[in-house]
Amino acid sequence: MAAKTVADQLVSQLLQAGVRRIYGIVGDSLNPVVDAVRRTGGSAAGGIDWIHVRHEEAAAFAAAAEAQVTGELAVCAGSCGPGNLHLINGLYDANRSGAPVLAIASHIPSTQIGMGYFQETHPDRLFVECSRYTEMISTPAQSPRVVQSAIQHAIAQSGVAVVTLPGDVAEEPAEGAAPPLVRTGTPALVPADADVRALADAINSASSVAIFAGAGVRGARDELLALADIVGAPIGHSLRGKEWIQYDNPFDVGMTGLLGYGAAHDGIHDADLLILVGTDFPYDQFLPDDVRTAQIDVAAETLGRRTGVDLAVHGDARSVLRALAPLVHRKTDRQFLERTLDRHRKLMTKVVGAYAESVKQRTPIHPEYAASILDDIAAEDAVFTADTGMCNVWAARYLEPNGRRRFLSSALHGSMANALPHAIGAQFADRQRQVVAMSGDGGLSMLLGELITVAMYKLPVKIVLFDNSTLGMVKLEMLVDGLPDFGVDVPSVDYAALAATLGIFSRRIEDPAEVESGLRAAFEHDGPALVDIVTDPNALSLPPAITGEQVRGFALAMSKMVMNGGVAEAVQMAKSNLRNVPRPSQFS
């Protein structure tokens, strides 16, 4: 397409970068760009599709998911002022998730900037904190290089780049030729020999070693498992590390933290040496402060910022582990590993697995049971998106990775309402792949309009709604702080009925006996589907290590409930959760 205007030139540059769709909402200052997209003829003609979402926040979430699933640049856009401001939450999520996303933030007429004009904001300032690169195009001659630089930053630094473009500048004749996009392979960051040798000496001298892995082990799975085998180390993982290291892993001991399960917490606290690999796990209260700790990471700025580190190795996980392998001696004493694995097996069978099994006939439906059934029937290469909060907990504990499934969440930014727009982006990336949104009713209701987007494009997204009419994670936070829950409950809504009005296949399930058949019917449907599973509002997640302070807080909150007349609520909450707390006698 011959460039005629700045907008035409920008769109041509996006096409050269492999972009096939832009998520956003049309309007005023963005119209020149939208019209340039229209004239490409859409992806069917080798051009770009405009994907009309209902809220720009969803546009940014969708672009983030597409970028994470494909590994390629994805694009979102917003009109001036409020339009592009709506992008900011999804862009924060994209940037912190390492998703290569370009955002086009259109602007008021250039001659009006700084004059308090209608809808005036300063997007070139506002998006600085949630991007790797942000710049405003002031002249046509400047445009091609700024756009190229933005694309280059987003791809090279795996994050967000923002181009601010006044509407009048977008309409001006293009000037100059666009620089070609530069693409390279992914380089290895090789560690310093002295650092590797120091870590090897520490491993060889340690009586027991534990590993805690994050998303940075992607691409280094075989090397990490080989190290664990040599030194007899159990491997715990973060939520973002789950899909890359948990499956087919004979050393797996689960997660720690607020979403945790299994023996990971005990393993990393009982070891003589803890090795953090490719993780910037933020919850320092779940990391030991009395265990010698080493850390391996490709990002030097993350080394030692969560917990005290005795040894640090700067390099990508694969390069470090390969350099380490010939220097590490095999440990013949496997008692620590076997003891930790045995505890993990007991936790998984006597608590996590048994709990899901024991409640399959209980009403209201326990979310653990629904999640376990979902895991059984979902496709082997499904993409799961999970809302922040309790849906993240059930996904972490009950959905099994296998090397082909993908798991997307707002794990670092922790935003509500991410599951559905993430699912939209993942489904646009591949219409033939099964995409499952694990939504909470709080998250779904926040961006409820995106059901219209799903219906409009007939996206075959399967929305599994964990509908408990409460903000479960917030309720738990209040209880452990000794506060009776307040402001977290909302009226019951029949979301299946709402979806049905849009022509979306839907089921509302209140009987646990109907969970499996309802999910199967939805998954077999050729098109969008929503399964509204009415779950127990009192079924909450408890972390793997419960402190005395948390127990006292929970007891205090229960007492306040009783004193305020909520005896029945307190009793029901205890019934719904205390059976899920392991007793010491179970593991003796």
GROMACS .gro file of C-alpha atoms in nm, residues 319-524:
model
  206
  319SER     CA    1   2.319  -2.051   2.983
  320VAL     CA    2   2.378  -2.052   3.358
  321LEU     CA    3   2.253  -2.407   3.408
  322ARG     CA    4   2.459  -2.537   3.116
  323ALA     CA    5   2.771  -2.373   3.256
  324LEU     CA    6   2.692  -2.507   3.603
  325ALA     CA    7   2.628  -2.871   3.503
  326PRO     CA    8   2.990  -2.996   3.467
  327LEU     CA    9   3.091  -2.833   3.797
  328VAL     CA   10   2.823  -2.987   4.019
  329HIS     CA   11   2.875  -3.319   4.199
  330ARG     CA   12   2.599  -3.579   4.225
  331LYS     CA   13   2.454  -3.606   4.574
  332THR     CA   14   2.395  -3.962   4.687
  333ASP     CA   15   2.189  -3.865   4.994
  334ARG     CA   16   1.831  -3.825   4.864
  335GLN     CA   17   1.657  -3.810   5.202
  336PHE     CA   18   1.567  -3.443   5.182
  337LEU     CA   19   1.423  -3.484   4.832
  338GLU     CA   20   1.227  -3.798   4.918
  339ARG     CA   21   1.093  -3.649   5.241
  340THR     CA   22   0.973  -3.335   5.063
  341LEU     CA   23   0.820  -3.531   4.775
  342ASP     CA   24   0.642  -3.761   5.021
  343ARG     CA   25   0.494  -3.465   5.204
  344HIS     CA   26   0.384  -3.317   4.871
  345ARG     CA   27   0.211  -3.642   4.769
  346LYS     CA   28   0.023  -3.654   5.099
  347LEU     CA   29  -0.083  -3.294   5.068
  348MET     CA   30  -0.208  -3.345   4.715
  349THR     CA   31  -0.398  -3.667   4.787
  350LYS     CA   32  -0.521  -3.608   5.143
  351VAL     CA   33  -0.600  -3.239   5.117
  352VAL     CA   34  -0.619  -3.090   4.767
  353GLY     CA   35  -0.737  -3.397   4.575
  354ALA     CA   36  -0.948  -3.543   4.853
  355TYR     CA   37  -1.118  -3.209   4.915
  356ALA     CA   38  -1.227  -3.180   4.553
  357GLU     CA   39  -1.357  -3.537   4.567
  358SER     CA   40  -1.537  -3.505   4.901
  359VAL     CA   41  -1.745  -3.204   4.798
  360LYS     CA   42  -1.871  -3.326   4.461
  361GLN     CA   43  -2.222  -3.376   4.600
  362ARG     CA   44  -2.233  -3.061   4.817
  363THR     CA   45  -2.450  -2.761   4.742
  364PRO     CA   46  -2.367  -2.483   4.686
  365ILE     CA   47  -2.107  -2.612   4.445
  366HIS     CA   48  -1.751  -2.597   4.573
  367PRO     CA   49  -1.526  -2.419   4.322
  368GLU     CA   50  -1.248  -2.675   4.375
  369TYR     CA   51  -1.471  -2.949   4.241
  370ALA     CA   52  -1.572  -2.742   3.937
  371ALA     CA   53  -1.207  -2.659   3.864
  372SER     CA   54  -1.104  -3.025   3.886
  373ILE     CA   55  -1.375  -3.124   3.635
  374LEU     CA   56  -1.271  -2.837   3.407
  375ASP     CA   57  -0.915  -2.968   3.409
  376ASP     CA   58  -1.034  -3.317   3.313
  377ILE     CA   59  -1.237  -3.217   3.009
  378ALA     CA   60  -1.048  -2.918   2.866
  379ALA     CA   61  -0.840  -2.971   2.552
  380GLU     CA   62  -0.479  -3.081   2.579
  381ASP     CA   63  -0.370  -2.760   2.406
  382ALA     CA   64  -0.623  -2.524   2.563
  383VAL     CA   65  -0.540  -2.165   2.651
  384PHE     CA   66  -0.670  -2.081   2.998
  385THR     CA   67  -0.717  -1.723   3.113
  386ALA     CA   68  -0.795  -1.664   3.479
  387ASP     CA   69  -0.936  -1.364   3.661
  388THR     CA   70  -0.732  -1.229   3.949
  389GLY     CA   71  -0.850  -1.352   4.289
  390MET     CA   72  -1.002  -1.688   4.366
  391CYS     CA   73  -1.004  -1.799   4.000
  392ASN     CA   74  -0.626  -1.770   4.004
  393VAL     CA   75  -0.618  -1.994   4.311
  394TRP     CA   76  -0.835  -2.265   4.156
  395ALA     CA   77  -0.638  -2.247   3.829
  396ALA     CA   78  -0.307  -2.276   4.016
  397ARG     CA   79  -0.421  -2.572   4.224
  398TYR     CA   80  -0.637  -2.774   3.987
  399LEU     CA   81  -0.542  -2.704   3.624
  400GLU     CA   82  -0.257  -2.925   3.505
  401PRO     CA   83  -0.004  -2.803   3.248
  402ASN     CA   84   0.136  -3.049   2.997
  403GLY     CA   85   0.372  -2.848   2.780
  404ARG     CA   86   0.099  -2.761   2.531
  405ARG     CA   87  -0.154  -2.574   2.743
  406ARG     CA   88  -0.108  -2.203   2.807
  407PHE     CA   89  -0.204  -2.010   3.121
  408LEU     CA   90  -0.259  -1.635   3.109
  409SER     CA   91  -0.337  -1.417   3.409
  410SER     CA   92  -0.267  -1.072   3.547
  411ALA     CA   93  -0.010  -1.234   3.774
  412LEU     CA   94   0.208  -0.928   3.830
  413HIS     CA   95  -0.032  -0.637   3.786
  414GLY     CA   96  -0.316  -0.818   3.961
  415SER     CA   97  -0.601  -0.649   3.778
  416MET     CA   98  -0.963  -0.754   3.799
  417ALA     CA   99  -1.156  -0.838   3.483
  418ASN     CA  100  -0.864  -0.965   3.276
  419ALA     CA  101  -0.990  -1.315   3.194
  420LEU     CA  102  -1.252  -1.236   2.929
  421PRO     CA  103  -1.053  -0.975   2.730
  422HIS     CA  104  -0.742  -1.195   2.754
  423ALA     CA  105  -0.952  -1.478   2.611
  424ILE     CA  106  -1.070  -1.253   2.328
  425GLY     CA  107  -0.712  -1.177   2.224
  426ALA     CA  108  -0.603  -1.540   2.254
  427GLN     CA  109  -0.899  -1.656   2.046
  428PHE     CA  110  -0.841  -1.400   1.772
  429ALA     CA  111  -0.482  -1.526   1.754
  430ASP     CA  112  -0.610  -1.877   1.679
  431ARG     CA  113  -0.980  -1.941   1.619
  432GLN     CA  114  -0.924  -2.317   1.603
  433ARG     CA  115  -0.767  -2.347   1.947
  434GLN     CA  116  -0.979  -2.397   2.257
  435VAL     CA  117  -0.972  -2.086   2.477
  436VAL     CA  118  -1.126  -2.102   2.825
  437ALA     CA  119  -1.186  -1.793   3.037
  438MET     CA  120  -1.204  -1.874   3.408
  439SER     CA  121  -1.400  -1.568   3.514
  440GLY     CA  122  -1.525  -1.457   3.851
  441ASP     CA  123  -1.858  -1.280   3.862
  442GLY     CA  124  -1.679  -0.969   3.994
  443GLY     CA  125  -1.440  -0.964   3.701
  444LEU     CA  126  -1.699  -1.051   3.438
  445SER     CA  127  -1.941  -0.782   3.557
  446MET     CA  128  -1.666  -0.518   3.547
  447LEU     CA  129  -1.617  -0.558   3.170
  448LEU     CA  130  -1.952  -0.720   3.096
  449GLY     CA  131  -1.981  -0.536   2.766
  450GLU     CA  132  -1.712  -0.760   2.618
  451LEU     CA  133  -1.972  -1.038   2.598
  452ILE     CA  134  -2.106  -0.829   2.309
  453THR     CA  135  -1.762  -0.840   2.145
  454VAL     CA  136  -1.756  -1.220   2.178
  455ALA     CA  137  -2.107  -1.247   2.031
  456MET     CA  138  -2.041  -0.995   1.753
  457TYR     CA  139  -1.737  -1.181   1.620
  458LYS     CA  140  -1.878  -1.526   1.704
  459LEU     CA  141  -1.557  -1.608   1.889
  460PRO     CA  142  -1.572  -1.967   2.017
  461VAL     CA  143  -1.449  -1.860   2.364
  462LYS     CA  144  -1.572  -2.081   2.648
  463ILE     CA  145  -1.645  -1.870   2.956
  464VAL     CA  146  -1.654  -2.075   3.276
  465LEU     CA  147  -1.798  -1.842   3.538
  466PHE     CA  148  -1.725  -1.909   3.906
  467ASP     CA  149  -2.028  -1.723   4.033
  468ASN     CA  150  -2.022  -1.679   4.411
  469SER     CA  151  -2.173  -1.329   4.434
  470THR     CA  152  -1.878  -1.208   4.640
  471LEU     CA  153  -1.524  -1.081   4.606
  472GLY     CA  154  -1.367  -1.390   4.759
  473MET     CA  155  -1.002  -1.286   4.776
  474VAL     CA  156  -1.092  -0.953   4.934
  475LYS     CA  157  -1.312  -1.133   5.185
  476LEU     CA  158  -1.019  -1.354   5.281
  477GLU     CA  159  -0.788  -1.055   5.314
  478MET     CA  160  -1.034  -0.892   5.552
  479LEU     CA  161  -1.073  -1.206   5.762
  480VAL     CA  162  -0.702  -1.268   5.813
  481ASP     CA  163  -0.668  -0.903   5.917
  482GLY     CA  164  -0.930  -0.958   6.185
  483LEU     CA  165  -1.202  -0.765   6.003
  484PRO     CA  166  -1.552  -0.894   5.938
  485ASP     CA  167  -1.614  -0.898   5.564
  486PHE     CA  168  -1.794  -0.588   5.443
  487GLY     CA  169  -1.878  -0.449   5.101
  488VAL     CA  170  -1.773  -0.768   4.922
  489ASP     CA  171  -2.111  -0.930   4.856
  490VAL     CA  172  -2.331  -0.843   4.559
  491PRO     CA  173  -2.680  -0.953   4.451
  492SER     CA  174  -2.704  -1.280   4.264
  493VAL     CA  175  -2.722  -1.234   3.886
  494ASP     CA  176  -2.821  -1.492   3.628
  495TYR     CA  177  -2.532  -1.437   3.387
  496ALA     CA  178  -2.643  -1.731   3.174
  497ALA     CA  179  -2.966  -1.548   3.101
  498LEU     CA  180  -2.773  -1.233   3.012
  499ALA     CA  181  -2.548  -1.427   2.775
  500ALA     CA  182  -2.849  -1.595   2.616
  501THR     CA  183  -2.995  -1.257   2.519
  502LEU     CA  184  -2.683  -1.204   2.306
  503GLY     CA  185  -2.725  -1.539   2.135
  504ILE     CA  186  -2.445  -1.701   2.335
  505PHE     CA  187  -2.492  -2.068   2.425
  506SER     CA  188  -2.533  -2.072   2.802
  507ARG     CA  189  -2.600  -2.293   3.102
  508ARG     CA  190  -2.663  -2.201   3.467
  509ILE     CA  191  -2.557  -2.480   3.702
  510GLU     CA  192  -2.654  -2.502   4.069
  511ASP     CA  193  -2.640  -2.881   4.111
  512PRO     CA  194  -2.288  -3.032   4.127
  513ALA     CA  195  -2.417  -3.338   3.942
  514GLU     CA  196  -2.462  -3.116   3.633
  515VAL     CA  197  -2.114  -2.961   3.629
  516GLU     CA  198  -1.951  -3.213   3.398
  517SER     CA  199  -2.239  -3.243   3.153
  518GLY     CA  200  -2.281  -2.864   3.142
  519LEU     CA  201  -1.916  -2.804   3.069
  520ARG     CA  202  -1.907  -3.075   2.803
  521ALA     CA  203  -2.211  -2.929   2.630
  522ALA     CA  204  -2.049  -2.586   2.623
  523PHE     CA  205  -1.717  -2.716   2.495
  524GLU     CA  206  -1.886  -2.917   2.221
   0.00000   0.00000   0.00000
